[in-house]
PDB file of C-alpha atoms in Angstrom:
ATOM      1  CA  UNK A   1     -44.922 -20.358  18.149  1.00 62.00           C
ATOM      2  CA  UNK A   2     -47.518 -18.448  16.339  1.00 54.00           C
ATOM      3  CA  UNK A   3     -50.065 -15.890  17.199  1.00 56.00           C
ATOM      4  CA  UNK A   4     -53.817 -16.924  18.853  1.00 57.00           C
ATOM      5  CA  UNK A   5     -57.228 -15.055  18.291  1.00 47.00           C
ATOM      6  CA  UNK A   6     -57.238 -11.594  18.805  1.00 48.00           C
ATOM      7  CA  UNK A   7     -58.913  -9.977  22.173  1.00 43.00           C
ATOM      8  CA  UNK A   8     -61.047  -7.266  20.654  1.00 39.00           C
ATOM      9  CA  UNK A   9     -60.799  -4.203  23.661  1.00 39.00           C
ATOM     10  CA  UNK A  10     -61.366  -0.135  24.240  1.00 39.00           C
ATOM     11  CA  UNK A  11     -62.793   1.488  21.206  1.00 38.00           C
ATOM     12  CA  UNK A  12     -60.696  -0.132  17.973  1.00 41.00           C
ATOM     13  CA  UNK A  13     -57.554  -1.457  19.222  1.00 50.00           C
ATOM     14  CA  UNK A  14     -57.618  -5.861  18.104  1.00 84.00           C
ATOM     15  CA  UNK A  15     -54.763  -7.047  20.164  1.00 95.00           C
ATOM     16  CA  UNK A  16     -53.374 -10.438  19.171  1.00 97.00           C
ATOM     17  CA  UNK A  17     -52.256 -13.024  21.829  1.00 97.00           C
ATOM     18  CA  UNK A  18     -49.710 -14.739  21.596  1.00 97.00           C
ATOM     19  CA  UNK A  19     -49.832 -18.799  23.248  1.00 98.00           C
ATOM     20  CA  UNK A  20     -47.301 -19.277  25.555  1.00 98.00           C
ATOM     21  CA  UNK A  21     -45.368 -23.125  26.283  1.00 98.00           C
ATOM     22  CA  UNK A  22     -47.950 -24.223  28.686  1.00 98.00           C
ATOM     23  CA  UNK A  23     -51.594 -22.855  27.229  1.00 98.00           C
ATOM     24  CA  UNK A  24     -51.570 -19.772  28.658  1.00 98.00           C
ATOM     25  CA  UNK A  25     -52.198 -16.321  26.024  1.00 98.00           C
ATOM     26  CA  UNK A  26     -50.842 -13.489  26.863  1.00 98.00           C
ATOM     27  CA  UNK A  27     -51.789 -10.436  25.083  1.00 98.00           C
ATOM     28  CA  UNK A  28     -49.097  -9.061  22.041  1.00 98.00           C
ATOM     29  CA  UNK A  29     -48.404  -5.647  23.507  1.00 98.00           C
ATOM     30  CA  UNK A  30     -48.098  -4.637  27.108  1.00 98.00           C
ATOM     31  CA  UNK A  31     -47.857  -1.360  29.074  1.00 98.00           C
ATOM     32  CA  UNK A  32     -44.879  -0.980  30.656  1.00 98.00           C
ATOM     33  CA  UNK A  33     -44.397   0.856  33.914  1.00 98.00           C
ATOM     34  CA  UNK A  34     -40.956   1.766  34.356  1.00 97.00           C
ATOM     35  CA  UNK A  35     -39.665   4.905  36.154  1.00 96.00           C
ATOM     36  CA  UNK A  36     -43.160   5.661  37.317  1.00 98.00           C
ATOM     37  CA  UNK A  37     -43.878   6.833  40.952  1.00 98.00           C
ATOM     38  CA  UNK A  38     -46.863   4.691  41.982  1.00 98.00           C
ATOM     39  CA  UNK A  39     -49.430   7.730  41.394  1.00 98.00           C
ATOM     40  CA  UNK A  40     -47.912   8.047  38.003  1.00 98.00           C
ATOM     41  CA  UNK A  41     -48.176   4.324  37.225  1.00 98.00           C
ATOM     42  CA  UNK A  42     -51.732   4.086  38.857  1.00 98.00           C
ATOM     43  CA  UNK A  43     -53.030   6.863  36.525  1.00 98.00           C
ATOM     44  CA  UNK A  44     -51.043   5.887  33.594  1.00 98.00           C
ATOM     45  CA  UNK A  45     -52.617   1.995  33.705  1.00 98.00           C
ATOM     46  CA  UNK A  46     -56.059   3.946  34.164  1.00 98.00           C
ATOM     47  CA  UNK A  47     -55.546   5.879  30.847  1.00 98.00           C
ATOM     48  CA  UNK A  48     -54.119   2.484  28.939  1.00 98.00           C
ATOM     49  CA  UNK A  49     -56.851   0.122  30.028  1.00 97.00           C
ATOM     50  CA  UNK A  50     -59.338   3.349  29.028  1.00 97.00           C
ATOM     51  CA  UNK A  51     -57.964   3.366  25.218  1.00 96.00           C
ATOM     52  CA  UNK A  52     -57.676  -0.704  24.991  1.00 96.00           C
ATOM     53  CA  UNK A  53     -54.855  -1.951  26.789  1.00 97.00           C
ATOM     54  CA  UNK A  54     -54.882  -5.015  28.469  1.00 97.00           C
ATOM     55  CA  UNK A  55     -51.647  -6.514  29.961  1.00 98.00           C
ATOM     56  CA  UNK A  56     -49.932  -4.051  32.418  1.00 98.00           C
ATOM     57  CA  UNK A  57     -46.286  -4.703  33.172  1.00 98.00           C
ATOM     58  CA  UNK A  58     -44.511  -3.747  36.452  1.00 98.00           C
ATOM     59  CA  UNK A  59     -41.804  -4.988  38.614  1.00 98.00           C
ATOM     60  CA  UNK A  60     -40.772  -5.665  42.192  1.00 98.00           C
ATOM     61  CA  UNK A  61     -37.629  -2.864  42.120  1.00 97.00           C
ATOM     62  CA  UNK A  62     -39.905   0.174  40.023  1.00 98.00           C
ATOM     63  CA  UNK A  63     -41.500   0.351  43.589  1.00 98.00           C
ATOM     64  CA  UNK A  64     -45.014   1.378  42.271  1.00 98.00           C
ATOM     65  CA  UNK A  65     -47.006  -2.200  42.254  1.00 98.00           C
ATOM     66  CA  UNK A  66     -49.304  -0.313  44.755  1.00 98.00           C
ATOM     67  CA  UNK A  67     -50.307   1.901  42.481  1.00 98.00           C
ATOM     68  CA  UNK A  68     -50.908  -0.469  39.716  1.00 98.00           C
ATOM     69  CA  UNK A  69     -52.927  -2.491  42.159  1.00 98.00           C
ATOM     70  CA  UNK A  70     -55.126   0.415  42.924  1.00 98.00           C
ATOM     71  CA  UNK A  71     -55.719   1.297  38.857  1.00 98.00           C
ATOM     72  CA  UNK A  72     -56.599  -2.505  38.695  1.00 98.00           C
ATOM     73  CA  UNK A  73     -58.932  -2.469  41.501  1.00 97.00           C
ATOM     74  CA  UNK A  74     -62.869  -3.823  41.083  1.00 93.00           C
ATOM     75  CA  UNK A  75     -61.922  -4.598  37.404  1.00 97.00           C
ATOM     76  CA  UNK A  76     -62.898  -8.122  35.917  1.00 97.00           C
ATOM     77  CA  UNK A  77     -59.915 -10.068  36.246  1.00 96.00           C
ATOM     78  CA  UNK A  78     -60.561 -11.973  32.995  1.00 96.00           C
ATOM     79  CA  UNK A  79     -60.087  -8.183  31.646  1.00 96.00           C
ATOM     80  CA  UNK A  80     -56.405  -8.133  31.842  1.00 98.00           C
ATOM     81  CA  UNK A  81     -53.559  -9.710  31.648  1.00 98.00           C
ATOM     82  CA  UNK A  82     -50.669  -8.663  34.623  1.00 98.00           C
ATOM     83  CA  UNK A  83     -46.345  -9.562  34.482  1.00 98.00           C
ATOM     84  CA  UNK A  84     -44.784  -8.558  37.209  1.00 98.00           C
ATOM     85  CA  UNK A  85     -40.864  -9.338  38.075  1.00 98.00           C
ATOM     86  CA  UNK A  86     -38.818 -10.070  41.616  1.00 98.00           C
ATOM     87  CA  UNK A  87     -35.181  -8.960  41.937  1.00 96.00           C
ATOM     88  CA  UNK A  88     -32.167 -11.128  42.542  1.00 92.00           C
ATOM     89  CA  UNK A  89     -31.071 -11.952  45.845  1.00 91.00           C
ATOM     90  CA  UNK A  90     -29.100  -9.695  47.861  1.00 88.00           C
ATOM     91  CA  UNK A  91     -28.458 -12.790  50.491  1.00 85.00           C
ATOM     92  CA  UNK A  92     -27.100 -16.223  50.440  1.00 89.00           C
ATOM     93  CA  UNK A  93     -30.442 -17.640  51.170  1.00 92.00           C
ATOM     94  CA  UNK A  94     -31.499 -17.300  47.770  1.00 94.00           C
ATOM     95  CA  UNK A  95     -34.588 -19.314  47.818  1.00 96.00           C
ATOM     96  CA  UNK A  96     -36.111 -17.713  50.753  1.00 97.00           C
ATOM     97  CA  UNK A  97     -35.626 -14.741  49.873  1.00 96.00           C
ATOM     98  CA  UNK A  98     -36.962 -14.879  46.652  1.00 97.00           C
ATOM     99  CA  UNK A  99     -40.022 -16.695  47.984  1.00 97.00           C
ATOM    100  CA  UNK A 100     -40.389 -13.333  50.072  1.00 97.00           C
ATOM    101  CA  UNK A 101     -40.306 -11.232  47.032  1.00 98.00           C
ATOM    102  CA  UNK A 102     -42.771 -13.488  44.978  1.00 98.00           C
ATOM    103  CA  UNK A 103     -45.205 -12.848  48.568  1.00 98.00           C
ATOM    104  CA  UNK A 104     -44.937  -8.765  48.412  1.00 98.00           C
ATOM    105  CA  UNK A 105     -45.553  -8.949  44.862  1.00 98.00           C
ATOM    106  CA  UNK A 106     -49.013 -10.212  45.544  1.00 98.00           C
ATOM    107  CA  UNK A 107     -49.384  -7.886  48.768  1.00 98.00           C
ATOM    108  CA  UNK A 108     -48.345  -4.966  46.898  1.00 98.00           C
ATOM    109  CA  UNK A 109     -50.819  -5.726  43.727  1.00 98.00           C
ATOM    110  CA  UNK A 110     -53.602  -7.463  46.602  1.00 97.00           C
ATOM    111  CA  UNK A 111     -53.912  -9.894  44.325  1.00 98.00           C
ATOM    112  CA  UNK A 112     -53.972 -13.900  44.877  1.00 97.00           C
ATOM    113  CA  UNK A 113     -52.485 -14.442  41.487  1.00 98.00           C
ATOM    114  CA  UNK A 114     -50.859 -12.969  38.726  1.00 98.00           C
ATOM    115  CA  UNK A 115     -50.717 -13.687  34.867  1.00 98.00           C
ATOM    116  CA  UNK A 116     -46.789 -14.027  34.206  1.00 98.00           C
ATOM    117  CA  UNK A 117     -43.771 -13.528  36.865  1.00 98.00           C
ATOM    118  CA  UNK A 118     -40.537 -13.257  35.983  1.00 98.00           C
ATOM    119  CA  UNK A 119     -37.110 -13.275  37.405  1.00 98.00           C
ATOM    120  CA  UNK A 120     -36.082  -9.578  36.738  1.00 97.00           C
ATOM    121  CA  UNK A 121     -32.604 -10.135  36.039  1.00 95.00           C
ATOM    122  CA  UNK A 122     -29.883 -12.921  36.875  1.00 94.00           C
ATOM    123  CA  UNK A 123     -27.776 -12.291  39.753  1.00 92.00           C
ATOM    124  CA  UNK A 124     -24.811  -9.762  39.742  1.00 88.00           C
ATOM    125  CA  UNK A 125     -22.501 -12.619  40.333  1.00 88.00           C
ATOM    126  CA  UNK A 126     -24.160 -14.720  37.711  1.00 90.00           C
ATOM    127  CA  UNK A 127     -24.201 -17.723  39.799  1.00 92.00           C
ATOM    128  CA  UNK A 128     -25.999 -20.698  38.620  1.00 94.00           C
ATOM    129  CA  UNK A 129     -26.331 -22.333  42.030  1.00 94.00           C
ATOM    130  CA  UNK A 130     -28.254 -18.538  42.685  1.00 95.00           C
ATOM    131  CA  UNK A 131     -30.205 -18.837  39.558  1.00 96.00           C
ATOM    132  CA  UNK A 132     -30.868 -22.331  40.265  1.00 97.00           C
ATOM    133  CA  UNK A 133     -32.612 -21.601  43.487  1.00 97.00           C
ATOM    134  CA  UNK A 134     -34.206 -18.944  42.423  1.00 97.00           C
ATOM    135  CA  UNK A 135     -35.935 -20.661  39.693  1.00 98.00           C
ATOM    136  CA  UNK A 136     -37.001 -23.408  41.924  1.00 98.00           C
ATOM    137  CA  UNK A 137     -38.879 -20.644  44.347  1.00 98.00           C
ATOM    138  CA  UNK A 138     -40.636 -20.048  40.948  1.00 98.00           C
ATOM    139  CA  UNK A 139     -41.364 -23.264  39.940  1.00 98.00           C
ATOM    140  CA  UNK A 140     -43.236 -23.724  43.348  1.00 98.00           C
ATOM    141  CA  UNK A 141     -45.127 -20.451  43.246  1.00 98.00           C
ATOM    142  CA  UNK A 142     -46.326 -21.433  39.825  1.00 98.00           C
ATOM    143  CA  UNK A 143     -47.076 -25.149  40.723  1.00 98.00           C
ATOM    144  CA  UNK A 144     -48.961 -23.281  43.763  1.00 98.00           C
ATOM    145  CA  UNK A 145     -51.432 -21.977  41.445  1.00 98.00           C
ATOM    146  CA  UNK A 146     -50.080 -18.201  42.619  1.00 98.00           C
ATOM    147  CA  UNK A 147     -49.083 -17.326  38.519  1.00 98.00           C
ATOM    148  CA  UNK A 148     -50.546 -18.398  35.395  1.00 98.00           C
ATOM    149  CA  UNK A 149     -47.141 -18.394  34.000  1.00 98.00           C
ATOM    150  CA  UNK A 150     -43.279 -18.089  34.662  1.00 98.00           C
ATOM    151  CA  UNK A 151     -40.491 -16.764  33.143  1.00 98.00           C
ATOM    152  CA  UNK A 152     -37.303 -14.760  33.071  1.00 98.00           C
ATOM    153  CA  UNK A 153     -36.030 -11.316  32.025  1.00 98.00           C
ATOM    154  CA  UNK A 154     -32.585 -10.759  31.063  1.00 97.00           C
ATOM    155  CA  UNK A 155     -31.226 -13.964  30.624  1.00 96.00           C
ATOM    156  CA  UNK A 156     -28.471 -14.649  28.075  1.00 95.00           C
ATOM    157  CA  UNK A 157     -28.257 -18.306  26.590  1.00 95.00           C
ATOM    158  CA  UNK A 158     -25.960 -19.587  29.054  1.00 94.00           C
ATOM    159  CA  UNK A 159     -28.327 -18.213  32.223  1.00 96.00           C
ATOM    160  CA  UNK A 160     -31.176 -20.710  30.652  1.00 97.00           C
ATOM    161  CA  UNK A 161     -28.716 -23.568  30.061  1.00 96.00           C
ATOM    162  CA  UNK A 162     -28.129 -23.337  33.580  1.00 96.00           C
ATOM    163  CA  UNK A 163     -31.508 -23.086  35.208  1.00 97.00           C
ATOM    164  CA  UNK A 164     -32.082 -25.688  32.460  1.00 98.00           C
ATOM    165  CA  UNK A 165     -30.140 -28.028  34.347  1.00 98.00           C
ATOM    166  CA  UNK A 166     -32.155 -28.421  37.302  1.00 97.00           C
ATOM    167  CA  UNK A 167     -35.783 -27.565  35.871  1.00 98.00           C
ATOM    168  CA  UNK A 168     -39.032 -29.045  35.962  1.00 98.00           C
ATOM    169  CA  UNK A 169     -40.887 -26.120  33.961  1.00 98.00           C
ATOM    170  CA  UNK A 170     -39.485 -24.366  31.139  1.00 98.00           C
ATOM    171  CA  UNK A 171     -39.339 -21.021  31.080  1.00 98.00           C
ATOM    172  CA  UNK A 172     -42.096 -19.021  29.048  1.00 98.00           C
ATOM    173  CA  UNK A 173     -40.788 -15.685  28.578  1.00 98.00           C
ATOM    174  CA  UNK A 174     -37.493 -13.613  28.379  1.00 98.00           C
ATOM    175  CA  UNK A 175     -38.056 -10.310  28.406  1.00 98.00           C
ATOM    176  CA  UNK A 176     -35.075  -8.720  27.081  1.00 98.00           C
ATOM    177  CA  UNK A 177     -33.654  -5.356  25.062  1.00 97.00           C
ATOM    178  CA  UNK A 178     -35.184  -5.695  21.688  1.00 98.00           C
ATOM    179  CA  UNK A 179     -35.201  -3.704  18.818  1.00 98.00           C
ATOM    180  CA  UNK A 180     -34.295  -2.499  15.291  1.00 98.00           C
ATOM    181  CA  UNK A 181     -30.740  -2.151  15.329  1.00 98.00           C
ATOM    182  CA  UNK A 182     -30.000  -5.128  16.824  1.00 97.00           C
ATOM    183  CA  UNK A 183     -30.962  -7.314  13.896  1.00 97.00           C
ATOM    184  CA  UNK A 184     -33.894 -10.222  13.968  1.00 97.00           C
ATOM    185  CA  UNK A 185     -32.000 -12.919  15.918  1.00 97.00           C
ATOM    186  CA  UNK A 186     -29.280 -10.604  18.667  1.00 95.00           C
ATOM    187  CA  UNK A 187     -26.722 -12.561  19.905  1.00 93.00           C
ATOM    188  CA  UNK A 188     -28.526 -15.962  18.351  1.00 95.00           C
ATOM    189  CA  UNK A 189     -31.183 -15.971  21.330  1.00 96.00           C
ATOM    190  CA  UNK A 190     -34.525 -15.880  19.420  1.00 97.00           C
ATOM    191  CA  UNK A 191     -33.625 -18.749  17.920  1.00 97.00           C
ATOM    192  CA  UNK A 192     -32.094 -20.454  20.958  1.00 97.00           C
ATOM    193  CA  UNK A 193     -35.592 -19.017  22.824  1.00 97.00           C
ATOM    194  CA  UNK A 194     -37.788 -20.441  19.577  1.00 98.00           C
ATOM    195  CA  UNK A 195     -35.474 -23.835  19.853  1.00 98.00           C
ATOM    196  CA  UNK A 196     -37.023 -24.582  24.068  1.00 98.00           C
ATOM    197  CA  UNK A 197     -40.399 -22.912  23.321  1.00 98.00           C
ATOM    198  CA  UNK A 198     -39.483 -19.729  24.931  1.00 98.00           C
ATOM    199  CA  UNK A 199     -41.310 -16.602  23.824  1.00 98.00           C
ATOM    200  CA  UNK A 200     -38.519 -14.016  23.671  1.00 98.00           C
ATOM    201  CA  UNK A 201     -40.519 -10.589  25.107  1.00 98.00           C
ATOM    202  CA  UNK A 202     -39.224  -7.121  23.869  1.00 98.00           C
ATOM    203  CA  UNK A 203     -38.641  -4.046  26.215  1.00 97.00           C
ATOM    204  CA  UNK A 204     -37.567  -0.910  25.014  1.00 97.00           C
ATOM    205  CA  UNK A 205     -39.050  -1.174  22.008  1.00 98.00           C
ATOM    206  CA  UNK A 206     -37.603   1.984  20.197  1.00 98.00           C
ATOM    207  CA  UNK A 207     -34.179   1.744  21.760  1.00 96.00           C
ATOM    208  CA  UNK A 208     -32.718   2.921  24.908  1.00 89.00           C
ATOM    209  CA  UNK A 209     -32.176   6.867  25.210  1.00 88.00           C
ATOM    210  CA  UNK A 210     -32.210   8.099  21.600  1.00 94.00           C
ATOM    211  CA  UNK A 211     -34.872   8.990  18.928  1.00 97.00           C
ATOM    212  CA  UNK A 212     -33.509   7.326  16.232  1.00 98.00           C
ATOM    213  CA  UNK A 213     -36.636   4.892  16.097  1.00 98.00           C
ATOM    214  CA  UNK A 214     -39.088   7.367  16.629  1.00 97.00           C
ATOM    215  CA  UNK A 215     -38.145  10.275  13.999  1.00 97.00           C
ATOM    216  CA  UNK A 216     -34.902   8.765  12.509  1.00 98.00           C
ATOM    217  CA  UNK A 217     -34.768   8.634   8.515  1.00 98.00           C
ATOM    218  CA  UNK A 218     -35.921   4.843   8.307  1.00 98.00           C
ATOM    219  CA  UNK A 219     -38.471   4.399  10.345  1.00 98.00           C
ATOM    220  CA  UNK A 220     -39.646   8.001   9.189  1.00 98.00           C
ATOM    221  CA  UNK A 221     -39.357   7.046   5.783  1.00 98.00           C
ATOM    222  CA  UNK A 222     -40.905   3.596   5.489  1.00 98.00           C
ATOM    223  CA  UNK A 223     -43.816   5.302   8.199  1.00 98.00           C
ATOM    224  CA  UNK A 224     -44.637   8.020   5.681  1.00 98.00           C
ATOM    225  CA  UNK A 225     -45.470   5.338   2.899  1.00 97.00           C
ATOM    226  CA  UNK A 226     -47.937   3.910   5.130  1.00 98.00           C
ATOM    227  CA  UNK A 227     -49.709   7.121   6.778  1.00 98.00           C
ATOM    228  CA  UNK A 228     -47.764   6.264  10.539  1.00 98.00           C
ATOM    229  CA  UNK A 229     -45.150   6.782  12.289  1.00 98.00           C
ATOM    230  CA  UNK A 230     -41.761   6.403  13.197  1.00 98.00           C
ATOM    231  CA  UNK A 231     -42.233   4.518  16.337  1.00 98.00           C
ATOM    232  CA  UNK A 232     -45.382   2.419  15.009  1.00 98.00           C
ATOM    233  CA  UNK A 233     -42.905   1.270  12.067  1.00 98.00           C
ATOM    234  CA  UNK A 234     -40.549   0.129  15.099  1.00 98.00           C
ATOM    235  CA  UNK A 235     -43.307  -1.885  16.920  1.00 98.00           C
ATOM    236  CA  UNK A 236     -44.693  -3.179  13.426  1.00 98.00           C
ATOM    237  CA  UNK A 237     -41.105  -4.435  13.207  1.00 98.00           C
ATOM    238  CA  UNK A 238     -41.257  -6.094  16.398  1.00 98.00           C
ATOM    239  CA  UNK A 239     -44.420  -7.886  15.545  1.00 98.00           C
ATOM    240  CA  UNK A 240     -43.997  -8.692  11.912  1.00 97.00           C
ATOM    241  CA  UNK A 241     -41.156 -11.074  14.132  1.00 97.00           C
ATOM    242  CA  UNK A 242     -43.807 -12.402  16.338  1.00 96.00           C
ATOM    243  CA  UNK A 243     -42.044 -10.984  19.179  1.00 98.00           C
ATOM    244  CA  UNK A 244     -44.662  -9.453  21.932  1.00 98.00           C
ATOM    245  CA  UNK A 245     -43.205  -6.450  23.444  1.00 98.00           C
ATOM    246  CA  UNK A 246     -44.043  -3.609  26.085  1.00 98.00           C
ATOM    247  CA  UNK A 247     -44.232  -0.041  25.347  1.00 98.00           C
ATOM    248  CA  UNK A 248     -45.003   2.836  27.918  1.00 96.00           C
ATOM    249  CA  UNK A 249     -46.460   6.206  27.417  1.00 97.00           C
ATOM    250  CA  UNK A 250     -48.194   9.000  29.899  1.00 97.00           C
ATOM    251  CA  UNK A 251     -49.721  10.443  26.621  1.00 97.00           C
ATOM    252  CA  UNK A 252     -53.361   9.076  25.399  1.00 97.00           C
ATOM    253  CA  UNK A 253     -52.152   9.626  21.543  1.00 97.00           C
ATOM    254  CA  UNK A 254     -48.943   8.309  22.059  1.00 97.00           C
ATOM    255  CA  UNK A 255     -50.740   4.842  23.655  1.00 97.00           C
ATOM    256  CA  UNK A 256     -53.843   5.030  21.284  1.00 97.00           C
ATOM    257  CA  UNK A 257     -50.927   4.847  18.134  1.00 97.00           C
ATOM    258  CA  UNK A 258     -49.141   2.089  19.677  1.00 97.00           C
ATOM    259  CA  UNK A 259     -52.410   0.213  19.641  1.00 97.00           C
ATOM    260  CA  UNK A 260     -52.464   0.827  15.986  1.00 97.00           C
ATOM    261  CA  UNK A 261     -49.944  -1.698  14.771  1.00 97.00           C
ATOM    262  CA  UNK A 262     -51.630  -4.734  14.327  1.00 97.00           C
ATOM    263  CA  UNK A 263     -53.628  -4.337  11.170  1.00 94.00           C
ATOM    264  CA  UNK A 264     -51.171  -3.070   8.510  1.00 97.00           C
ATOM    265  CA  UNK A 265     -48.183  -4.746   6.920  1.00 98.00           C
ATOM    266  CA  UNK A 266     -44.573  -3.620   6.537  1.00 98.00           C
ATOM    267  CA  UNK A 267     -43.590  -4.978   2.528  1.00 98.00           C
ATOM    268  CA  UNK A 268     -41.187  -7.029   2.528  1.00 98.00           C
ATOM    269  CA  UNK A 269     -38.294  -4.408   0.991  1.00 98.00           C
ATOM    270  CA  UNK A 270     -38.919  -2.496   4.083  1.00 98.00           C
ATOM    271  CA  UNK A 271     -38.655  -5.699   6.833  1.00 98.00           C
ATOM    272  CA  UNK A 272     -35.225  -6.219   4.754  1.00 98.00           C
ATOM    273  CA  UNK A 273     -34.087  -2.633   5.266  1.00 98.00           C
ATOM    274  CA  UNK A 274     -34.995  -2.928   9.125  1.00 98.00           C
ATOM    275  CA  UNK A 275     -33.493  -6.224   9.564  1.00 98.00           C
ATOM    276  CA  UNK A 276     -30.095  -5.063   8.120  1.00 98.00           C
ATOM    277  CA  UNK A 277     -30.275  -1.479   9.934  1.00 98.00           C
ATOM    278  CA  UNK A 278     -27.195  -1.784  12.490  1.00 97.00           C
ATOM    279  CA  UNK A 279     -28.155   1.630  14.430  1.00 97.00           C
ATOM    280  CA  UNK A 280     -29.051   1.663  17.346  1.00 97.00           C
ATOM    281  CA  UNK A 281     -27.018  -0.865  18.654  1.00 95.00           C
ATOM    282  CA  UNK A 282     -28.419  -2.696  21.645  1.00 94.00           C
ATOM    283  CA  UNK A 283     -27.457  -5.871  23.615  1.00 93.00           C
ATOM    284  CA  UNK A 284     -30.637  -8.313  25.312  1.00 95.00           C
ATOM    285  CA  UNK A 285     -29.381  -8.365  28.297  1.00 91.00           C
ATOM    286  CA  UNK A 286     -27.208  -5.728  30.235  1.00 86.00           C
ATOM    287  CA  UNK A 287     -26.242  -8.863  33.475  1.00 84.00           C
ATOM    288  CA  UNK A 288     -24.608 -11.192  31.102  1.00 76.00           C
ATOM    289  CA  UNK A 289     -22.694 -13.102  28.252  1.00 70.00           C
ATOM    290  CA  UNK A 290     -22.899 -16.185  26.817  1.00 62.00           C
ATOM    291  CA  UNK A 291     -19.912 -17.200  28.280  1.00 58.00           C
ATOM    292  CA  UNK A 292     -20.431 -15.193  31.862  1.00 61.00           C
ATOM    293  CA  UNK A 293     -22.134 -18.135  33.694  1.00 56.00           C
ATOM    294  CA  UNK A 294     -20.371 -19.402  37.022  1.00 56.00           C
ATOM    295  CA  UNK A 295     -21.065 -22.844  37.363  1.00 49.00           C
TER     296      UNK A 295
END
């Protein structure tokens, strides 16, 4: 899986695609929406498709597709790309209800189609009848022409054995926990993801609740030496592994510099140093094990 051409957007930003398992580019970076109210996520998707963004990522649970849908509104829809995510089931009829949650997802965005859904997370139970089902709700929403793409978010090796099992499109995506810290292939998924074509997706970027990747001594360091920052040495990291990821930011410098990781080079002492770093620790998915599957 390698990069495609580069979508040239806003006033310098050169954002690589990346081709997905059935055709389909999606754009290298995305803007995440997470923990936004939907006035914060509208105006924060207005500001990142003003400086060059162009693939917004929401979700079903953050509760603020509205607003994303209003941001997006009377735009070209060639112009960006949209992921959005339903929730597990909370009932036994787990195929109806996540055809329901595929439906508001549309309603919310008022949209007929979206670029890339995913299944948010497996189920708490981590059922694979449940993630069986769900993943056939997906597989006829995509083969309905209703998303470009399909994928999953969260899912440990054994969750995609399972859905494996029963499967008539393979997954495109796993968004999961990604970052320095963690090494280049956590838990041996990349290269179980790179093995079925599956383009793992990174979210939280510079780790979960701590600055280490932003101002820590590393990524300081090694940023210094180039002229950028701490967190654009964790991105750079990110992409030097082909691994597209989503970032999020209310601040116009903060998204303009996370833009500005695509045409500069970490050496190769440096990728060696951030491969090995062990801090902070992360795990890709916070639902599940390999070995946490009921069959």
């Amino acid at each position: 899986m390698k990069l495609a051409c580069c979508l040239t957007l806003g006033a310098s930003a050169a954002i690589p695609n990346v081709k997905l398992n059935n055709g389909v580019e999606m754009p290298l970076i995305s803007l995440g929406t997470w923990q936004y109210n939907s006035s914060v996520a509208e105006d924060t998707v207005k500001l990142g498709m003003k400086v060059g963004f162009n693939h917004i990522d929401t979700a079903h649970t953050y509760e603020n597709q509205d607003g994303v849908g209003r941001a997006l509104a009377g735009l070209d829809r060639k112009s960006y790309f949209l992921t959005t995510k339903v929730p597990a089931p909370s009932t036994t009829k787990y195929y109806d209800e996540t055809n329901q949650y595929l439906s508001d997802d549309l309603k919310f965005l008022n949209l007929d189609q979206v670029d890339l859904m995913l299944l948010h997370f497996p189920p708490k139970t981590n059922d694979c009848a449940t993630m069986q089902e769900q993943w056939r709700a997906m597989e006829d929403f995509y083969k309905a022409g209703k998303a470009k793409a399909i994928g999953v978010s969260n899912y440990c090796i054994s969750s995609l054995k399972c859905i494996a099992e029963k499967a008539t499109v393979t997954p495109a995506v796993n968004q999961v926990e990604f970052h320095i810290g963690m090494g280049p292939d956590p838990t041996g998924l990349k290269s179980y993801c790179d093995s079925k074509g599956i383009f793992l997706q990174a979210y939280s970027p510079l780790g979960d609740g701590t600055t280490e990747l932003i101002a820590g001594p590393l990524v300081a360091g090694i940023g210094k030496a180039h002229g950028k920052s701490g967190a654009q040495v964790s991105l750079r990291w990110l992409v030097e592994h082909n691994i597209p990821l989503s970032t999020k930011s209310t601040s116009e410098k903060h998204l303009q510099e996370d833009l500005d990781i695509f045409e500069w080079s970490l050496t190769s002492d440096e990728k060696t140093q951030l491969d090995s770093a062990t801090s902070p620790a992360g795990t890709p998915s916070f639902m599940c094990k390999a070995e946490t599957v009921v069959v």
